[in-house]
Amino acid sequence: MIIIGNPDKNNSKLKNLISNLEIDDKYLKSNSNFRNEIIDHINNNMCVLDIGKSMRDEFKKINCKEIKTLDINIFDDYPDIQFDLSETVEIEKTEIYNRFDAIICLAVLEHVYDPIVAIKNINKMLKNNGIFFGYVPFLYHYHAPENLDFQDYYRYTKDGISYLLRDFKKIKIYPVRGRLSSSMHVLFGSFWKKTFEKYKFNQFIDRFFSKNKNSKQAGGFNFIAIK
């Protein structure tokens, strides 16, 4: 047998990382809006960055000391900061280094071509003890536009999230849609969301599976990570 490096040691670290991941299934039991929870975490003394303006309609509800937006593309008067998150730059030499108390990044990381670099950049923009709010898809359809103004690269399991956010000291993930409702959403798209989910049918059918199975085969994951 040829052994190269320390595979047993590395695998042990990975297993420990994944097993320590905190999982909360409250968004499997409720159709609550994660954006409202984010707003509840933010106070008027905080400096906040919304990547991709991913708070959408709730963006105007954020009450804080400073709110900035970031995107790779420019759209009229948006964003405040144009930056390719996947680009390796010396963040330490810019005005956004160690600047933000909270960073929001919902349904963005699947569109960046190098998420490892992107997370390193986000980490550097956060203050110590800063909060990183995110959402990443897992069982979800391809959703880049035909003109490829933005692209669709990745999907994330709970294991992948634990590794991607390994430099954060605390991580909690919230599965969104369980094993069965995720499949229905992929098959029927917005029709499923606007009809069956409106009447909480997704919560009913996901009860046929355990929290463990639903968290492994979710449609995606909200997460909160503390630097």
mmCIF file of C-alpha atoms in Angstrom:
data_model
loop_
_atom_site.group_PDB
_atom_site.id
_atom_site.type_symbol
_atom_site.label_atom_id
_atom_site.label_comp_id
_atom_site.label_asym_id
_atom_site.label_seq_id
_atom_site.Cartn_x
_atom_site.Cartn_y
_atom_site.Cartn_z
ATOM 1 C CA MET A 1 0.000 0.000 0.000
ATOM 2 C CA ILE A 2 1.170 3.512 -0.860
ATOM 3 C CA ILE A 3 0.086 6.247 1.558
ATOM 4 C CA ILE A 4 0.547 9.855 0.477
ATOM 5 C CA GLY A 5 0.125 12.644 3.007
ATOM 6 C CA ASN A 6 -2.188 12.212 6.025
ATOM 7 C CA PRO A 7 -5.529 10.958 4.623
ATOM 8 C CA ASP A 8 -6.713 9.390 7.909
ATOM 9 C CA LYS A 9 -5.922 12.534 9.881
ATOM 10 C CA ASN A 10 -7.572 14.776 7.275
ATOM 11 C CA ASN A 11 -10.693 12.611 7.093
ATOM 12 C CA SER A 12 -10.961 12.595 10.879
ATOM 13 C CA LYS A 13 -10.903 16.407 10.896
ATOM 14 C CA LEU A 14 -13.594 16.538 8.207
ATOM 15 C CA LYS A 15 -15.843 14.103 10.076
ATOM 16 C CA ASN A 16 -15.461 16.152 13.244
ATOM 17 C CA LEU A 17 -16.239 19.364 11.353
ATOM 18 C CA ILE A 18 -19.437 17.921 9.872
ATOM 19 C CA SER A 19 -20.624 16.223 13.064
ATOM 20 C CA ASN A 20 -20.349 19.502 15.005
ATOM 21 C CA LEU A 21 -22.596 21.347 12.560
ATOM 22 C CA GLU A 22 -25.724 22.663 14.311
ATOM 23 C CA ILE A 23 -28.954 21.991 12.398
ATOM 24 C CA ASP A 24 -32.268 23.720 13.115
ATOM 25 C CA ASP A 25 -35.350 22.438 11.250
ATOM 26 C CA LYS A 26 -37.678 25.342 12.022
ATOM 27 C CA TYR A 27 -37.894 26.366 8.347
ATOM 28 C CA LEU A 28 -39.077 22.850 7.532
ATOM 29 C CA LYS A 29 -41.931 23.345 9.973
ATOM 30 C CA SER A 30 -42.797 26.872 8.899
ATOM 31 C CA ASN A 31 -42.865 28.971 5.732
ATOM 32 C CA SER A 32 -41.407 31.904 7.648
ATOM 33 C CA ASN A 33 -39.227 34.350 5.745
ATOM 34 C CA PHE A 34 -35.541 34.095 6.704
ATOM 35 C CA ARG A 35 -35.121 37.715 5.674
ATOM 36 C CA ASN A 36 -37.341 38.759 8.576
ATOM 37 C CA GLU A 37 -35.078 36.883 10.977
ATOM 38 C CA ILE A 38 -32.083 38.718 9.523
ATOM 39 C CA ILE A 39 -33.809 42.061 10.116
ATOM 40 C CA ASP A 40 -34.461 41.061 13.735
ATOM 41 C CA HIS A 41 -30.713 40.450 14.231
ATOM 42 C CA ILE A 42 -29.678 43.864 12.908
ATOM 43 C CA ASN A 43 -29.624 46.949 15.119
ATOM 44 C CA ASN A 44 -29.107 50.637 14.394
ATOM 45 C CA ASN A 45 -25.449 50.586 15.479
ATOM 46 C CA MET A 46 -24.373 48.067 12.850
ATOM 47 C CA CYS A 47 -22.639 48.487 9.499
ATOM 48 C CA VAL A 48 -24.197 46.022 7.049
ATOM 49 C CA LEU A 49 -23.259 44.734 3.588
ATOM 50 C CA ASP A 50 -25.895 43.134 1.353
ATOM 51 C CA ILE A 51 -24.202 41.154 -1.422
ATOM 52 C CA GLY A 52 -26.316 41.039 -4.564
ATOM 53 C CA LYS A 53 -28.932 43.141 -2.757
ATOM 54 C CA SER A 54 -30.261 39.739 -1.786
ATOM 55 C CA MET A 55 -32.677 41.082 0.822
ATOM 56 C CA ARG A 56 -34.875 42.117 -2.135
ATOM 57 C CA ASP A 57 -38.079 43.882 -0.979
ATOM 58 C CA GLU A 58 -36.971 43.654 2.649
ATOM 59 C CA PHE A 59 -33.826 45.694 1.922
ATOM 60 C CA LYS A 60 -35.663 48.939 2.739
ATOM 61 C CA LYS A 61 -36.679 47.542 6.136
ATOM 62 C CA ILE A 62 -33.088 47.277 7.364
ATOM 63 C CA ASN A 63 -32.511 49.839 10.120
ATOM 64 C CA CYS A 64 -28.806 50.244 10.791
ATOM 65 C CA LYS A 65 -25.965 52.738 11.001
ATOM 66 C CA GLU A 66 -24.749 52.030 7.454
ATOM 67 C CA ILE A 67 -25.975 49.773 4.652
ATOM 68 C CA LYS A 68 -23.922 49.044 1.526
ATOM 69 C CA THR A 69 -24.526 46.801 -1.481
ATOM 70 C CA LEU A 70 -22.036 44.796 -3.543
ATOM 71 C CA ASP A 71 -22.217 43.106 -6.948
ATOM 72 C CA ILE A 72 -19.998 42.041 -9.830
ATOM 73 C CA ASN A 73 -22.312 43.879 -12.263
ATOM 74 C CA ILE A 74 -23.466 47.506 -12.369
ATOM 75 C CA PHE A 75 -27.170 48.296 -12.674
ATOM 76 C CA ASP A 76 -27.839 52.061 -12.879
ATOM 77 C CA ASP A 77 -27.412 53.345 -9.300
ATOM 78 C CA TYR A 78 -26.611 49.898 -7.857
ATOM 79 C CA PRO A 79 -24.312 48.639 -6.310
ATOM 80 C CA ASP A 80 -22.256 50.775 -3.924
ATOM 81 C CA ILE A 81 -19.266 48.434 -4.346
ATOM 82 C CA GLN A 82 -18.408 46.625 -7.579
ATOM 83 C CA PHE A 83 -16.307 43.570 -6.797
ATOM 84 C CA ASP A 84 -15.838 40.050 -8.123
ATOM 85 C CA LEU A 85 -15.975 38.007 -4.915
ATOM 86 C CA SER A 86 -13.937 35.222 -6.535
ATOM 87 C CA GLU A 87 -11.020 37.525 -7.296
ATOM 88 C CA THR A 88 -7.991 37.251 -5.041
ATOM 89 C CA VAL A 89 -7.196 40.794 -3.896
ATOM 90 C CA GLU A 90 -5.550 42.377 -0.866
ATOM 91 C CA ILE A 91 -8.735 43.265 0.995
ATOM 92 C CA GLU A 92 -6.538 44.512 3.855
ATOM 93 C CA LYS A 93 -5.541 47.488 1.689
ATOM 94 C CA THR A 94 -9.125 48.558 0.933
ATOM 95 C CA GLU A 95 -11.717 50.523 2.895
ATOM 96 C CA ILE A 96 -13.979 47.477 3.208
ATOM 97 C CA TYR A 97 -11.497 45.464 5.294
ATOM 98 C CA ASN A 98 -12.848 44.645 8.777
ATOM 99 C CA ARG A 99 -15.696 47.105 8.181
ATOM 100 C CA PHE A 100 -18.999 45.259 8.529
ATOM 101 C CA ASP A 101 -20.848 43.946 11.569
ATOM 102 C CA ALA A 102 -23.080 41.824 9.351
ATOM 103 C CA ILE A 103 -22.895 40.542 5.783
ATOM 104 C CA ILE A 104 -25.910 39.158 3.917
ATOM 105 C CA CYS A 105 -25.429 36.785 0.977
ATOM 106 C CA LEU A 106 -28.619 34.976 -0.033
ATOM 107 C CA ALA A 107 -28.659 32.766 -3.147
ATOM 108 C CA VAL A 108 -25.377 34.227 -4.396
ATOM 109 C CA LEU A 109 -22.633 31.695 -3.652
ATOM 110 C CA GLU A 110 -23.902 29.247 -6.287
ATOM 111 C CA HIS A 111 -23.162 31.975 -8.858
ATOM 112 C CA VAL A 112 -19.509 32.602 -7.927
ATOM 113 C CA TYR A 113 -16.911 30.515 -9.741
ATOM 114 C CA ASP A 114 -14.553 30.231 -6.766
ATOM 115 C CA PRO A 115 -16.576 30.069 -3.526
ATOM 116 C CA ILE A 116 -13.490 29.305 -1.410
ATOM 117 C CA VAL A 117 -11.944 32.636 -2.390
ATOM 118 C CA ALA A 118 -15.320 34.361 -2.033
ATOM 119 C CA ILE A 119 -15.710 33.190 1.564
ATOM 120 C CA LYS A 120 -12.159 34.295 2.403
ATOM 121 C CA ASN A 121 -12.990 37.766 1.068
ATOM 122 C CA ILE A 122 -16.250 37.886 3.014
ATOM 123 C CA ASN A 123 -14.423 36.831 6.164
ATOM 124 C CA LYS A 124 -11.951 39.673 5.742
ATOM 125 C CA MET A 125 -14.739 42.219 5.286
ATOM 126 C CA LEU A 126 -16.396 41.130 8.545
ATOM 127 C CA LYS A 127 -15.409 42.475 11.940
ATOM 128 C CA ASN A 128 -14.501 40.010 14.683
ATOM 129 C CA ASN A 129 -17.716 38.447 16.028
ATOM 130 C CA GLY A 130 -19.487 39.690 12.899
ATOM 131 C CA ILE A 131 -22.504 37.781 11.585
ATOM 132 C CA PHE A 132 -22.697 36.174 8.160
ATOM 133 C CA PHE A 133 -26.234 35.455 6.934
ATOM 134 C CA GLY A 134 -26.558 33.240 3.889
ATOM 135 C CA TYR A 135 -28.581 30.894 1.756
ATOM 136 C CA VAL A 136 -27.266 28.282 -0.673
ATOM 137 C CA PRO A 137 -29.269 25.840 -2.826
ATOM 138 C CA PHE A 138 -28.823 22.076 -2.917
ATOM 139 C CA LEU A 139 -31.687 20.350 -4.786
ATOM 140 C CA TYR A 140 -32.525 23.218 -7.109
ATOM 141 C CA HIS A 141 -32.869 23.857 -10.830
ATOM 142 C CA TYR A 142 -30.307 25.591 -13.052
ATOM 143 C CA HIS A 143 -31.062 29.308 -13.055
ATOM 144 C CA ALA A 144 -28.550 31.360 -15.041
ATOM 145 C CA PRO A 145 -29.983 33.670 -17.735
ATOM 146 C CA GLU A 146 -29.466 32.908 -21.427
ATOM 147 C CA ASN A 147 -27.128 35.900 -21.829
ATOM 148 C CA LEU A 148 -24.970 34.610 -18.919
ATOM 149 C CA ASP A 149 -24.769 38.030 -17.271
ATOM 150 C CA PHE A 150 -24.395 35.838 -14.213
ATOM 151 C CA GLN A 151 -23.681 32.110 -14.171
ATOM 152 C CA ASP A 152 -24.831 29.113 -12.137
ATOM 153 C CA TYR A 153 -21.919 26.996 -10.871
ATOM 154 C CA TYR A 154 -22.508 25.084 -7.640
ATOM 155 C CA ARG A 155 -24.903 23.303 -5.272
ATOM 156 C CA TYR A 156 -24.146 22.734 -1.589
ATOM 157 C CA THR A 157 -24.753 19.854 0.811
ATOM 158 C CA LYS A 158 -24.621 20.323 4.578
ATOM 159 C CA ASP A 159 -21.153 18.728 4.452
ATOM 160 C CA GLY A 160 -20.039 21.256 1.856
ATOM 161 C CA ILE A 161 -21.320 24.154 3.960
ATOM 162 C CA SER A 162 -19.429 22.930 7.017
ATOM 163 C CA TYR A 163 -16.181 22.924 5.031
ATOM 164 C CA LEU A 164 -16.851 26.170 3.171
ATOM 165 C CA LEU A 165 -17.447 28.004 6.462
ATOM 166 C CA ARG A 166 -14.773 26.155 8.420
ATOM 167 C CA ASP A 167 -13.004 29.370 9.505
ATOM 168 C CA PHE A 168 -16.107 30.658 11.304
ATOM 169 C CA LYS A 169 -16.304 29.772 14.985
ATOM 170 C CA LYS A 170 -20.026 28.992 15.060
ATOM 171 C CA ILE A 171 -22.358 27.820 12.271
ATOM 172 C CA LYS A 172 -26.053 27.010 12.343
ATOM 173 C CA ILE A 173 -27.871 25.794 9.231
ATOM 174 C CA TYR A 174 -31.595 25.724 8.521
ATOM 175 C CA PRO A 175 -32.764 23.249 5.858
ATOM 176 C CA VAL A 176 -35.341 24.719 3.468
ATOM 177 C CA ARG A 177 -37.788 22.205 1.961
ATOM 178 C CA GLY A 178 -37.318 18.576 2.939
ATOM 179 C CA ARG A 179 -36.669 15.440 0.958
ATOM 180 C CA LEU A 180 -40.052 15.191 -0.765
ATOM 181 C CA SER A 181 -41.070 18.841 -1.143
ATOM 182 C CA SER A 182 -37.662 19.647 -2.675
ATOM 183 C CA SER A 183 -38.322 17.074 -5.387
ATOM 184 C CA MET A 184 -41.750 18.559 -6.039
ATOM 185 C CA HIS A 185 -40.270 22.050 -6.258
ATOM 186 C CA VAL A 186 -37.684 20.905 -8.824
ATOM 187 C CA LEU A 187 -40.398 19.211 -10.888
ATOM 188 C CA PHE A 188 -43.039 21.945 -10.761
ATOM 189 C CA GLY A 189 -41.047 25.107 -10.021
ATOM 190 C CA SER A 190 -42.934 28.291 -9.250
ATOM 191 C CA PHE A 191 -46.297 26.535 -9.679
ATOM 192 C CA TRP A 192 -45.491 24.367 -6.654
ATOM 193 C CA LYS A 193 -44.295 27.375 -4.645
ATOM 194 C CA LYS A 194 -47.293 29.577 -5.444
ATOM 195 C CA THR A 195 -49.923 26.899 -4.878
ATOM 196 C CA PHE A 196 -49.024 23.938 -2.663
ATOM 197 C CA GLU A 197 -46.502 25.792 -0.488
ATOM 198 C CA LYS A 198 -48.964 28.637 -0.038
ATOM 199 C CA TYR A 199 -51.216 26.209 1.830
ATOM 200 C CA LYS A 200 -48.295 24.566 3.701
ATOM 201 C CA PHE A 201 -48.643 21.249 1.873
ATOM 202 C CA ASN A 202 -44.849 21.059 1.709
ATOM 203 C CA GLN A 203 -44.669 20.913 5.505
ATOM 204 C CA PHE A 204 -47.236 18.129 5.581
ATOM 205 C CA ILE A 205 -45.459 15.809 3.135
ATOM 206 C CA ASP A 206 -42.028 16.393 4.661
ATOM 207 C CA ARG A 207 -43.328 14.940 7.927
ATOM 208 C CA PHE A 208 -43.099 11.516 6.303
ATOM 209 C CA PHE A 209 -39.309 11.786 6.656
ATOM 210 C CA SER A 210 -37.091 12.349 9.681
ATOM 211 C CA LYS A 211 -35.204 15.567 10.436
ATOM 212 C CA ASN A 212 -32.002 13.701 9.571
ATOM 213 C CA LYS A 213 -33.196 12.708 6.090
ATOM 214 C CA ASN A 214 -34.754 16.100 5.376
ATOM 215 C CA SER A 215 -31.561 17.903 6.369
ATOM 216 C CA LYS A 216 -29.504 15.718 4.014
ATOM 217 C CA GLN A 217 -31.847 16.079 1.014
ATOM 218 C CA ALA A 218 -33.078 19.652 1.430
ATOM 219 C CA GLY A 219 -33.833 22.109 -1.336
ATOM 220 C CA GLY A 220 -31.279 24.445 0.199
ATOM 221 C CA PHE A 221 -29.964 25.868 3.449
ATOM 222 C CA ASN A 222 -30.255 29.157 5.266
ATOM 223 C CA PHE A 223 -27.316 29.668 7.584
ATOM 224 C CA ILE A 224 -25.973 31.993 10.253
ATOM 225 C CA ALA A 225 -22.234 31.988 10.908
ATOM 226 C CA ILE A 226 -20.271 33.942 13.512
ATOM 227 C CA LYS A 227 -16.717 35.027 12.756
#
